[in-house]
Every structure is written in C-alpha cells, then in structure tokens.
Short mmCIF file of C-alpha atoms and ligand atoms in Angstrom, two decimals:
data_model
loop_
_atom_site.label_atom_id
_atom_site.label_comp_id
_atom_site.label_asym_id
_atom_site.label_seq_id
_atom_site.Cartn_x
_atom_site.Cartn_y
_atom_site.Cartn_z
CA MET A 171 22.13 33.05 -14.66
CA SER A 172 21.40 34.59 -11.30
CA VAL A 173 18.52 36.50 -9.83
CA SER A 174 18.40 39.27 -7.32
CA ILE A 175 15.36 39.55 -5.14
CA ARG A 176 14.37 41.63 -2.19
CA HIS A 177 13.89 38.99 0.48
CA SER A 178 11.21 39.07 3.15
CA ALA A 179 13.97 39.38 5.72
CA ALA A 180 14.93 42.57 3.84
CA THR A 181 18.21 41.13 2.68
CA THR A 182 19.06 40.86 -0.98
CA VAL A 183 19.34 37.23 -1.97
CA ARG A 184 21.17 36.15 -5.11
CA TYR A 185 21.01 32.51 -6.04
CA PRO A 186 21.90 30.91 -9.35
CA ILE A 187 19.42 28.83 -11.35
CA TRP A 188 20.51 25.19 -11.55
CA ASP A 189 19.21 24.45 -15.04
CA PRO A 190 18.42 27.80 -16.70
CA GLU A 191 17.42 26.21 -19.98
CA ALA A 192 14.79 24.03 -18.34
CA GLU A 193 13.66 26.46 -15.68
CA THR A 194 13.30 29.62 -17.78
CA ARG A 195 12.07 28.11 -21.04
CA PRO A 196 9.61 30.37 -22.86
CA ARG A 197 6.07 29.06 -22.27
CA PRO A 198 5.35 28.12 -25.92
CA GLU A 199 8.54 26.01 -25.99
CA LEU A 200 7.70 24.45 -22.65
CA GLU A 201 4.23 23.53 -23.85
CA ALA A 202 5.62 22.04 -27.06
CA LEU A 203 8.01 19.94 -24.98
CA GLN A 204 5.19 18.84 -22.68
CA LEU A 205 3.12 17.76 -25.67
CA GLU A 206 6.00 15.82 -27.17
CA ARG A 207 6.66 14.09 -23.85
CA LEU A 208 2.99 13.40 -23.26
CA ARG A 209 2.73 11.70 -26.64
CA GLU A 210 5.81 9.61 -25.89
CA LEU A 211 4.32 8.72 -22.53
CA VAL A 212 1.07 7.52 -24.09
CA SER A 213 3.10 5.31 -26.46
CA ARG A 214 5.12 3.91 -23.56
CA LEU A 215 1.98 3.18 -21.55
CA ALA A 216 1.00 0.59 -24.14
CA THR A 217 3.35 -1.77 -22.28
CA VAL A 218 1.31 -1.50 -19.05
CA PRO A 219 -1.85 -3.64 -19.27
CA PHE A 220 -3.74 -1.38 -16.82
CA TYR A 221 -3.20 1.67 -19.01
CA ARG A 222 -3.29 -0.12 -22.35
CA ASP A 223 -6.79 -1.46 -21.68
CA GLN A 224 -8.13 1.96 -20.78
CA LEU A 225 -6.48 3.74 -23.69
CA THR A 226 -7.62 1.11 -26.17
CA HIS A 227 -11.13 1.27 -24.77
CA ARG A 228 -11.19 5.03 -25.37
CA ASP A 229 -9.41 4.67 -28.70
CA ILE A 230 -6.69 7.07 -27.58
CA GLY A 231 -3.18 7.09 -28.94
CA PRO A 232 -0.40 9.68 -29.25
CA HIS A 233 -2.16 11.06 -32.36
CA SER A 234 -5.19 12.04 -30.21
CA LEU A 235 -3.16 14.71 -28.43
CA ARG A 236 -2.79 18.15 -30.04
CA SER A 237 -1.92 20.25 -27.00
CA PRO A 238 -1.05 19.58 -23.34
CA ALA A 239 -4.68 20.46 -22.51
CA ASP A 240 -5.75 17.31 -24.38
CA ILE A 241 -4.54 15.45 -21.32
CA ARG A 242 -8.17 15.74 -20.27
CA LYS A 243 -9.01 12.96 -22.73
CA LEU A 244 -6.87 10.56 -20.70
CA PRO A 245 -7.96 8.44 -17.73
CA PHE A 246 -7.06 9.13 -14.10
CA THR A 247 -4.98 6.95 -11.79
CA THR A 248 -5.86 6.69 -8.10
CA LYS A 249 -4.26 5.25 -5.00
CA ASP A 250 -6.85 2.45 -5.24
CA ASP A 251 -5.62 1.61 -8.74
CA MET A 252 -2.10 1.41 -7.36
CA ARG A 253 -3.32 -0.90 -4.63
CA ARG A 254 -5.09 -3.11 -7.12
CA GLN A 255 -1.87 -3.29 -9.13
CA HIS A 256 0.15 -4.18 -6.03
CA PRO A 257 3.05 -4.78 -5.90
CA LEU A 258 4.50 -3.84 -9.30
CA GLY A 259 1.64 -4.13 -11.80
CA LEU A 260 2.19 -0.58 -13.08
CA LEU A 261 5.75 -1.21 -14.24
CA ALA A 262 6.41 0.06 -17.76
CA VAL A 263 9.86 -1.57 -18.01
CA PRO A 264 11.10 -5.12 -17.39
CA ARG A 265 11.78 -5.85 -13.74
CA LYS A 266 15.48 -6.23 -14.42
CA ALA A 267 15.64 -2.60 -15.61
CA LEU A 268 14.83 -1.33 -12.10
CA ALA A 269 17.48 0.41 -10.04
CA ARG A 270 15.52 1.15 -6.86
CA ILE A 271 12.16 0.62 -5.19
CA HIS A 272 10.66 2.98 -2.59
CA GLY A 273 7.27 2.81 -0.94
CA SER A 274 4.59 4.94 0.59
CA SER A 275 2.03 4.11 3.22
CA GLY A 276 -1.39 3.05 2.08
CA THR A 277 -4.79 2.77 3.71
CA THR A 278 -4.27 -0.92 4.31
CA GLY A 279 -1.01 -0.61 6.16
CA LYS A 280 0.79 -2.20 3.23
CA PRO A 281 3.11 0.17 1.41
CA THR A 282 2.44 0.89 -2.24
CA PHE A 283 5.69 0.54 -4.12
CA VAL A 284 7.23 3.02 -6.50
CA ALA A 285 10.02 1.94 -8.81
CA TYR A 286 12.85 3.80 -10.55
CA THR A 287 15.22 3.01 -13.39
CA ALA A 288 18.77 4.34 -13.26
CA ARG A 289 17.67 7.19 -15.51
CA ASP A 290 14.71 7.98 -13.24
CA LEU A 291 17.18 8.29 -10.36
CA GLU A 292 19.30 10.68 -12.44
CA THR A 293 16.25 12.80 -13.24
CA TRP A 294 15.18 12.75 -9.60
CA SER A 295 18.58 13.99 -8.41
CA ASP A 296 18.42 16.81 -10.94
CA LEU A 297 14.94 17.85 -9.89
CA CYS A 298 15.98 17.96 -6.24
CA ALA A 299 19.11 19.88 -7.21
CA ARG A 300 16.91 22.48 -8.92
CA PHE A 301 14.83 23.37 -5.91
CA LEU A 302 17.74 23.08 -3.47
CA VAL A 303 19.75 25.56 -5.53
CA SER A 304 16.72 27.81 -6.00
CA GLY A 305 16.59 28.02 -2.20
CA GLY A 306 20.27 28.74 -1.74
CA LEU A 307 22.19 25.43 -1.61
CA ALA A 308 25.66 25.99 -3.06
CA PRO A 309 28.48 23.51 -3.84
CA GLU A 310 30.58 24.84 -0.96
CA HIS A 311 27.80 24.09 1.57
CA THR A 312 27.33 21.16 3.89
CA ALA A 313 23.73 19.95 4.25
CA GLN A 314 22.39 17.79 7.07
CA VAL A 315 19.54 15.50 6.04
CA ALA A 316 17.28 14.66 8.97
CA PHE A 317 14.70 12.77 6.91
CA GLY A 318 14.20 9.03 7.19
CA TYR A 319 16.33 6.91 4.87
CA GLY A 320 14.36 3.86 3.85
CA LEU A 321 11.24 3.19 1.83
CA PHE A 322 10.27 6.85 2.43
CA THR A 323 11.47 8.97 -0.48
CA GLY A 324 12.58 11.98 1.59
CA GLY A 325 16.04 10.87 2.75
CA PHE A 326 17.43 9.33 -0.42
CA GLY A 327 15.78 11.85 -2.75
CA LEU A 328 17.28 14.87 -1.03
CA HIS A 329 20.58 13.09 -0.40
CA TYR A 330 21.29 12.57 -4.08
CA GLY A 331 20.04 16.07 -4.93
CA ILE A 332 22.65 17.54 -2.58
CA GLU A 333 25.37 15.37 -4.08
CA ARG A 334 24.27 16.42 -7.55
CA VAL A 335 24.81 20.06 -6.60
CA GLY A 336 28.30 19.13 -5.44
CA ALA A 337 27.65 20.05 -1.81
CA THR A 338 28.63 17.86 1.15
CA VAL A 339 25.86 15.73 2.59
CA ILE A 340 25.54 14.52 6.18
CA PRO A 341 23.03 11.64 6.11
CA ALA A 342 22.03 12.09 9.76
CA ALA A 343 18.60 10.46 9.08
CA ALA A 344 15.49 11.04 11.19
CA GLY A 345 15.38 11.15 14.97
CA ASN A 346 17.80 11.39 17.89
CA THR A 347 17.56 15.15 18.10
CA ARG A 348 20.39 15.64 20.59
CA ARG A 349 22.70 13.84 18.25
CA GLN A 350 21.51 15.97 15.33
CA ILE A 351 22.51 19.03 17.34
CA GLU A 352 25.88 17.56 18.28
CA ILE A 353 26.55 16.80 14.61
CA MET A 354 25.64 20.37 13.73
CA ARG A 355 28.04 21.74 16.30
CA ASP A 356 30.83 19.45 15.18
CA LEU A 357 30.42 19.76 11.42
CA ASP A 358 28.90 23.23 10.87
CA PRO A 359 26.34 22.44 8.17
CA GLU A 360 24.83 25.61 6.69
CA VAL A 361 21.75 23.78 5.41
CA LEU A 362 19.16 21.67 7.23
CA ILE A 363 16.76 19.35 5.44
CA CYS A 364 13.78 17.79 7.23
CA THR A 365 10.09 18.28 7.93
CA PRO A 366 9.15 21.78 9.13
CA SER A 367 7.91 20.45 12.47
CA TYR A 368 11.22 18.70 13.06
CA ALA A 369 13.06 21.99 12.54
CA LEU A 370 11.09 23.39 15.48
CA THR A 371 11.88 20.31 17.56
CA ILE A 372 15.56 20.89 16.92
CA ALA A 373 15.14 24.47 18.17
CA ASP A 374 13.25 23.28 21.28
CA THR A 375 15.84 20.62 22.05
CA ALA A 376 18.69 23.09 21.66
CA ARG A 377 17.00 25.33 24.23
CA GLU A 378 16.51 22.35 26.56
CA LEU A 379 20.24 21.76 26.29
CA GLY A 380 20.84 25.33 27.35
CA MET A 381 21.82 26.52 23.87
CA ASP A 382 20.54 29.39 21.82
CA PRO A 383 19.18 27.73 18.65
CA ARG A 384 20.07 30.88 16.70
CA ALA A 385 23.71 30.10 17.41
CA LEU A 386 23.50 26.80 15.49
CA PRO A 387 25.43 26.97 12.21
CA ILE A 388 22.49 26.42 9.84
CA ARG A 389 21.46 29.39 7.71
CA ILE A 390 19.04 27.80 5.25
CA GLY A 391 16.34 25.16 5.70
CA HIS A 392 14.57 23.15 3.02
CA PHE A 393 11.39 21.75 4.50
CA GLY A 394 8.64 19.56 3.10
CA GLY A 395 6.81 16.27 3.40
CA GLU A 396 3.97 17.66 5.53
CA PRO A 397 1.68 20.70 5.59
CA TRP A 398 2.87 23.84 7.33
CA THR A 399 1.82 27.45 7.47
CA GLU A 400 3.28 30.90 6.95
CA ASP A 401 3.16 31.38 10.74
CA MET A 402 5.24 28.27 11.17
CA ARG A 403 7.74 29.58 8.64
CA ARG A 404 8.09 32.79 10.66
CA GLU A 405 8.59 30.78 13.86
CA ILE A 406 11.22 28.54 12.31
CA GLU A 407 13.06 31.48 10.77
CA GLU A 408 13.04 33.43 13.98
CA GLN A 409 13.91 30.57 16.30
CA LEU A 410 16.79 29.26 14.18
CA ASP A 411 17.76 32.49 12.44
CA ILE A 412 17.51 30.89 9.02
CA ASP A 413 15.69 31.31 5.69
CA ALA A 414 13.15 28.50 5.34
CA TYR A 415 12.04 27.18 1.94
CA ASN A 416 9.11 24.92 1.15
CA ASN A 417 9.26 21.96 -1.22
CA TYR A 418 6.59 19.49 -2.25
CA GLY A 419 6.38 16.04 -3.73
CA LEU A 420 4.82 12.64 -3.31
CA SER A 421 6.18 9.16 -3.69
CA GLU A 422 3.67 8.02 -6.30
CA VAL A 423 5.00 10.48 -8.87
CA ILE A 424 8.67 10.62 -7.76
CA GLY A 425 9.09 11.82 -4.14
CA PRO A 426 10.45 15.28 -3.29
CA GLY A 427 11.25 17.27 -6.42
CA VAL A 428 7.83 18.01 -7.89
CA SER A 429 8.06 21.67 -6.85
CA GLY A 430 9.97 24.03 -4.60
CA GLU A 431 10.31 27.69 -3.73
CA CYS A 432 12.66 30.34 -5.06
CA PRO A 433 13.73 33.41 -3.04
CA ALA A 434 10.59 35.28 -4.16
CA ARG A 435 8.64 32.74 -2.11
CA ALA A 436 5.53 33.33 -4.12
CA GLY A 437 4.59 29.66 -4.40
CA MET A 438 6.52 26.53 -5.34
CA HIS A 439 7.78 26.30 -8.93
CA ILE A 440 6.49 23.12 -10.53
CA GLN A 441 9.07 21.28 -12.63
CA GLU A 442 6.78 21.34 -15.61
CA ASP A 443 9.14 19.77 -18.11
CA HIS A 444 8.72 16.56 -16.06
CA PHE A 445 5.26 16.95 -14.51
CA LEU A 446 2.04 18.09 -16.08
CA VAL A 447 -0.04 19.39 -13.21
CA GLU A 448 -3.78 20.07 -13.37
CA CYS A 449 -5.89 21.69 -10.68
CA LEU A 450 -9.38 20.22 -10.77
CA ASP A 451 -12.63 20.50 -8.90
CA PRO A 452 -12.59 17.18 -7.00
CA GLU A 453 -16.34 16.69 -7.56
CA THR A 454 -16.79 17.62 -11.23
CA LEU A 455 -13.18 16.88 -12.22
CA GLU A 456 -13.27 20.04 -14.35
CA PRO A 457 -10.38 22.54 -14.14
CA VAL A 458 -10.87 25.33 -11.60
CA ALA A 459 -10.19 28.96 -12.53
CA GLU A 460 -6.59 30.11 -12.09
CA GLY A 461 -5.81 30.86 -8.46
CA GLU A 462 -8.80 28.88 -7.17
CA PRO A 463 -8.27 25.88 -4.89
CA GLY A 464 -8.58 22.46 -6.45
CA GLU A 465 -7.15 18.94 -6.33
CA LEU A 466 -3.73 18.58 -7.90
CA VAL A 467 -3.66 15.89 -10.56
CA ILE A 468 -0.16 15.04 -11.70
CA THR A 469 1.16 13.26 -14.76
CA SER A 470 4.81 12.25 -14.65
CA LEU A 471 5.94 12.87 -18.21
CA THR A 472 9.37 11.29 -18.13
CA ARG A 473 9.33 8.54 -15.50
CA GLU A 474 10.46 5.31 -17.14
CA ALA A 475 9.87 2.61 -14.53
CA MET A 476 6.44 3.56 -13.25
CA PRO A 477 4.90 6.50 -15.07
CA MET A 478 1.76 7.99 -13.58
CA LEU A 479 -1.04 9.20 -15.75
CA ARG A 480 -3.21 11.90 -14.16
CA TYR A 481 -2.52 10.76 -10.61
CA ARG A 482 -5.15 12.11 -8.21
CA THR A 483 -3.01 13.39 -5.36
CA ARG A 484 -5.96 14.36 -3.09
CA ASP A 485 -3.92 17.47 -2.21
CA ILE A 486 -5.77 20.77 -2.41
CA ALA A 487 -3.75 23.74 -3.64
CA ARG A 488 -3.92 26.66 -6.07
CA LEU A 489 -1.90 27.28 -9.24
CA TYR A 490 -0.47 30.58 -10.48
CA ARG A 491 0.80 31.04 -13.99
CA GLU A 492 1.89 34.68 -14.07
CA PRO A 493 5.65 35.26 -14.39
CA CYS A 494 7.75 35.15 -11.23
CA ALA A 495 10.29 37.77 -10.19
CA CYS A 496 13.02 35.11 -10.17
CA GLY A 497 12.90 34.66 -13.95
CA ARG A 498 11.62 31.10 -13.93
CA THR A 499 8.73 30.59 -16.31
CA THR A 500 7.14 27.64 -14.56
CA THR A 501 3.69 27.53 -12.95
CA ARG A 502 3.75 27.88 -9.18
CA MET A 503 1.60 26.06 -6.66
CA SER A 504 0.43 27.41 -3.30
CA ARG A 505 0.97 25.66 -0.02
CA VAL A 506 -1.15 22.52 0.31
CA ALA A 507 -4.33 23.70 2.03
CA GLY A 508 -5.78 20.29 2.84
CA ARG A 509 -6.70 16.91 1.43
CA THR A 510 -9.84 15.47 -0.06
CA ASP A 511 -9.43 12.16 1.74
CA ASP A 512 -8.97 11.31 5.39
CA MET A 513 -5.19 10.88 5.25
CA LEU A 514 -3.44 12.54 8.18
CA ILE A 515 0.20 13.50 8.15
CA ILE A 516 1.64 12.97 11.60
CA ARG A 517 5.19 14.21 12.02
CA GLY A 518 5.68 13.66 8.29
CA VAL A 519 4.25 10.12 8.32
CA ASN A 520 1.14 9.52 6.23
CA VAL A 521 -1.53 7.78 8.28
CA PHE A 522 -5.02 6.67 7.36
CA PRO A 523 -7.62 6.18 10.12
CA SER A 524 -8.27 2.72 8.68
CA GLN A 525 -4.72 1.76 9.70
CA ILE A 526 -5.51 2.60 13.32
CA GLU A 527 -8.64 0.51 13.03
CA GLU A 528 -6.63 -2.38 11.63
CA ALA A 529 -4.25 -2.15 14.59
CA LEU A 530 -7.14 -2.21 17.04
CA LEU A 531 -8.64 -5.25 15.38
CA ARG A 532 -5.45 -7.12 16.10
CA VAL A 533 -5.85 -6.65 19.85
CA GLU A 534 -8.36 -8.79 21.63
CA GLY A 535 -10.80 -6.95 23.88
CA THR A 536 -10.97 -3.74 21.88
CA THR A 537 -14.11 -2.62 20.04
CA PRO A 538 -14.28 -0.84 16.68
CA HIS A 539 -15.29 2.36 18.48
CA TYR A 540 -12.41 4.75 18.63
CA LEU A 541 -11.50 8.38 18.23
CA ILE A 542 -8.18 9.70 16.98
CA GLU A 543 -7.29 13.09 18.40
CA VAL A 544 -4.45 14.94 16.75
CA SER A 545 -2.99 18.06 18.29
CA ARG A 546 0.17 20.10 18.13
CA PRO A 547 0.68 21.32 21.71
CA SER A 548 3.97 22.98 20.88
CA THR A 549 5.90 22.06 17.77
CA LEU A 550 5.27 18.37 17.24
CA ASP A 551 2.11 16.48 16.42
CA GLU A 552 0.66 14.36 19.22
CA VAL A 553 -1.82 11.55 18.68
CA HIS A 554 -4.22 10.25 21.30
CA VAL A 555 -6.34 7.27 20.41
CA LYS A 556 -9.37 6.74 22.61
CA VAL A 557 -10.54 3.15 22.42
CA GLU A 558 -13.59 1.53 23.90
CA ILE A 559 -12.97 -1.88 25.31
CA HIS A 560 -15.35 -4.73 26.02
CA PRO A 561 -16.94 -4.60 29.50
CA GLU A 562 -15.52 -7.99 30.47
CA ILE A 563 -12.02 -6.75 29.73
CA PHE A 564 -12.39 -3.60 31.77
CA SER A 565 -10.44 -4.18 34.94
CA ASP A 566 -9.63 -2.39 38.15
CA ARG A 567 -6.10 -3.67 37.83
CA MET A 568 -4.02 -0.73 36.65
CA ASP A 569 -1.20 -2.98 35.49
CA ARG A 570 -3.52 -4.95 33.20
CA MET A 571 -4.99 -1.82 31.70
CA GLN A 572 -1.51 -0.39 31.25
CA ALA A 573 -0.32 -3.55 29.49
CA LEU A 574 -3.32 -3.38 27.15
CA CYS A 575 -2.58 0.25 26.30
CA GLU A 576 1.01 -0.65 25.51
CA ARG A 577 -0.04 -3.57 23.34
CA ILE A 578 -2.40 -1.34 21.33
CA SER A 579 0.25 1.33 21.03
CA ARG A 580 2.74 -1.23 19.69
CA GLU A 581 0.25 -2.48 17.10
CA ILE A 582 -0.44 1.09 15.98
CA HIS A 583 3.28 1.59 15.60
CA THR A 584 3.63 -1.60 13.59
CA VAL A 585 0.74 -0.89 11.25
CA ALA A 586 0.87 2.89 10.91
CA GLY A 587 4.45 3.75 11.88
CA ILE A 588 3.51 6.35 14.50
CA ARG A 589 3.67 6.50 18.28
CA ALA A 590 0.25 7.15 19.78
CA HIS A 591 -0.95 7.64 23.34
CA VAL A 592 -3.74 5.18 23.97
CA ASP A 593 -6.57 5.95 26.38
CA LEU A 594 -8.92 3.10 27.20
CA VAL A 595 -12.43 4.37 27.73
CA GLU A 596 -15.57 2.77 29.09
CA PRO A 597 -17.92 0.88 26.81
CA ARG A 598 -20.35 3.19 24.97
CA SER A 599 -18.58 6.37 25.96
CA ILE A 600 -17.56 7.32 22.41
CA GLU A 601 -20.22 9.14 20.46
CA ARG A 602 -22.16 7.00 17.95
CA PHE A 603 -23.05 8.33 14.52
CA VAL A 604 -25.97 7.55 12.31
CA GLY A 605 -24.17 8.22 9.05
CA LYS A 606 -20.43 8.33 8.50
CA ALA A 607 -18.62 7.96 11.80
CA LYS A 608 -16.34 10.80 12.74
CA ARG A 609 -13.17 9.08 13.78
CA VAL A 610 -10.74 11.96 13.72
CA LEU A 611 -10.57 15.14 15.73
CA ASP A 612 -7.77 17.20 14.24
CA LYS A 613 -7.12 20.13 16.54
CA ARG A 614 -4.09 21.43 14.63
CA ASP A 615 -4.59 24.64 12.76
CA LEU A 616 -2.94 23.98 9.43
CA THR A 617 -5.17 26.10 7.27
CA ASP A 618 -3.27 28.94 5.72
CA GLN A 619 -4.35 31.13 2.86
CA ALA A 620 -0.83 32.39 2.28
CA LEU A 621 1.49 30.90 -0.33
O1 LIG E 8 6.38 13.26 1.62
C1 LIG E 8 7.74 13.31 -0.36
C2 LIG E 8 8.53 14.42 0.21
C3 LIG E 8 9.57 14.15 1.07
C4 LIG E 8 8.27 15.73 -0.16
C5 LIG E 8 10.32 15.19 1.58
C6 LIG E 8 9.04 16.77 0.33
C7 LIG E 8 10.06 16.50 1.19
P1 LIG E 8 4.82 10.92 0.64
O2 LIG E 8 5.28 10.28 1.89
O3 LIG E 8 4.27 10.06 -0.44
O4 LIG E 8 5.97 11.73 -0.03
O5 LIG E 8 3.73 12.00 1.05
C8 LIG E 8 3.16 12.81 0.07
O6 LIG E 8 2.79 14.56 1.70
O7 LIG E 8 0.59 14.15 -1.08
C9 LIG E 8 1.16 15.85 0.59
O8 LIG E 8 -0.10 15.55 1.17
C10 LIG E 8 2.23 15.85 1.68
N1 LIG E 8 3.29 16.83 1.41
C11 LIG E 8 4.50 16.64 0.86
N2 LIG E 8 5.19 17.80 0.81
C12 LIG E 8 4.38 18.77 1.32
C13 LIG E 8 4.49 20.17 1.54
C14 LIG E 8 6.64 12.79 0.53
N3 LIG E 8 5.59 20.85 1.24
C15 LIG E 8 2.15 13.75 0.70
N4 LIG E 8 3.42 20.82 2.06
C16 LIG E 8 1.61 14.73 -0.31
C17 LIG E 8 2.28 20.15 2.38
C18 LIG E 8 3.15 18.15 1.69
N5 LIG E 8 2.13 18.83 2.22
#
C-alpha cells in the first residue's frame, strides 16, 4: 500500500506503509485488539509483586476490563516507582529470559534500567521500521545513525529498525562532527538519524569546513529524543536541503518507536496496537478533551520483560483521533510542548537539577546555592552553572579558582552526563527564595503550538 501526499515542500511524496495491516486497521478492530492485549497484560502482571499487590488490592483482574477505556480502573506507574523497584524489580519474566538491558537517567544520577526479551527486541525493531518507512526510509538507502550507542535507547533502537527495513546502517554514533561529515562524503548516506539540534550542528560544522551543507548527500532526516519546534524543522530542512521527520519515544516504555510522523506531518502516529496512550490533566488525572494539552500516560501492551502500566511520562502533548490523509488509522500526538516535572533535555541528554546539586555536594567548598542557566545561542544547548562558594574558599588566585571550576564541571559530567560551564560567584550573590527555590533559568524558546 502506498500513499500520495502533497508535501509542505510542494513535492509529491509517495512512501509505502511498512505494516499496512497494523497501521491501517479499522478503529473497532484496533480497539478490540487493544482490549485483548490489555487483558493479557493484566494477567501477566500477576507475576510482578509491585503490580500484583495493587491489582489485588483493587480486586482487578482481566475480567474487570470491558473496553480499552476501562484502563482508567488500573493504577499508574511513576518514575519514583521505577526507582523504588531498582534495579529490576519490575521484571515480568525470569532474569534468564532477558536479551538486553538499557537505561535512562534518573533524578538521582543512577540510571533506571529497562529490560527486553528477544521478542521485545523484535517488536522494537518493527516499530522503528514503521516510522522510518513512514518518513521515507527505503531498503536501497543508507542511513547514518549519529545517536549514542550504549545504555541510551536511541542508537541501538534505530539501528535495528534500519536493518529491519533492509537498508544499510552506518553506526557512526554520537559526536565527532567532522568525522560524521567525512563519513557522509565517503559513503553517501541518504538518511540521517540523530537529535534535531545535532542536525543543525552538522550543518554549522560543514560551513566551518568551507562546505555547503546542502551539498551533503542526505535527503531525509529522522529526528527525536528532545523537544524541537516547527521553526527548527524549517531551519534544518533549509540548511541541509532535506525533509525532516519527528519521532518520539521514551526508554521506560521501549525507547524510540512509540510514535513518528508520516508525510502528512500532521502529528506523530502512535503505534496503538502496542501502546495505549491516554492524555490526562496532570492535576485531576481525568482525560482532557480531544486536542487539548495533557500529560501522556502510556501503557505498553505487549512488552514481555518489563511491561509498563499507565506510565506517567510527564510529557505534555495533545492527541488527535480524526483520520489522517496518509491512510493510517492511528491516533496522532502533537509535538511535546513541555514537561510537568523539572527534567531538562540538554543536547538530547535528560538532566534533573537534583543531579547538578548532587555533583556540587561532592566538591568541597561549594554551597547548595546554584543557578542552572540553559540557552541555545545558535543551534546547540549551552549550560552555565553559577555556584556560590564558601567565603574561605574564595581566592584571588586565578589558577585555584580555575581548578575548582574544572573539578565541578567534571563532577557534573560524571553525575549528569553533560558538559557545563561553571561560574563561581561570591557568597550570597544568588537570589534566595522563601518557597520553592528557582534553580533553573531556561532561556531556550521551545514552546511551539504547531504539530
Ligand atoms: O529519548 C528515546 C528516543 C531516542 C526517542 C531517539 C526518539 C529518538 P529517553 O532518553 O528516556 O528516551 O528520553 C525520553 O525525551 O519523555 C521526552 O521528554 C523526550 N523526547 C523524546 N523524543 C522526543 C520528541 C529517548 N520527538 C524523553 N520531541 C521523553 C520532544 C522528546 N521530546
């Protein structure tokens, strides 16, 4: 099956649908499948003490569910729950059934782990294949992955999705931008996969090297892992002369592959045969009206190793259920408009202010008074951490102050995984607050009402 859509760049784009049966299923069939899978999930959760206790307490079993909307009878799972079940308390299969373990950063600096069985990995590859194909990846293409390979789900998730499509993958991994460009010139990949901000860095670096970024071979970009705006999409498309597609996911429920755009670019299609997504008012936890912003709460219907029941993502987005021009029948989600917690995403890395605090605590002479300033002067996020130090530590010796800055910066890197500029400031120069301290000044403009 293939769709023909008038593209924003006024070209006609025709891309096949990877799994037409799953992606264009009539809604009543899709909902019946969701219900069946939800019931199976509730049965499977009886093997996880954390879930079993809550379900027993509420006297809920598979029989309690008559439609997917009955999911509202079930309890939520939060990042805190995951932390309390650290490292693998939420496993629903024996440890020996695991095929892989990834991790995501947590407020404490310790990663929370997410586990996969071999079948979970198969499903994951398929889900990535779906959105990659919906945004133009074809078997004859070569795709360069400039995401980190490691505990982060971006690199491996996309890698296997590309292989599943039958395309050629270049696992370039994150960083070393000049080398990324050299690889592109040598190997002519048509597709680039990374964070949206890194795509702009590649364009900047190409210009620094005296090249026209539009002359690079890539024609399609699949970007995700951090918030971006419609303006940024235009910039990326113009600077690199490509079509840029958005995709969304989070490690707790699988990684990339929860949703992704089609050529209509009217929101990201949620892979609803595998994820039941609710959009709730974060205060009342009641569903918001269609098209209104709310917190996404995701249930992974088919994950074997570590299923998530009503995971509170803290991501604010909107859902649209009307049919899409591409023929897919799935609900679409808007861009992520913000978060309900204080998590920052710096160059694709999730960072909690508490991690910066933890790093400061490790360095003698610092005080717990600090301010994190995040900006995006050109294309990449910059972090400045202003830290008050004890008066007796304050020194006229530049070299000592410099060494202290470097030490703090190293600790921040160790705990939070980001490079920050550290500015030592005089005692009592950072504003004090009576109530909740304001520790973060985010100067980036990431709000975007567009899809
Ligand atoms: O970032 C998974 C991923 C990798 C998705 C590569 C897409 C591409 P985490 O590190 O657990 O997983 O971070 C998840 O990142 O809750 C959102 O706040 C944010 N995020 C992910 N994709 C997008 C996006 C991966 N397209 C957190 N737009 C999520 C906005 C996004 N925010």
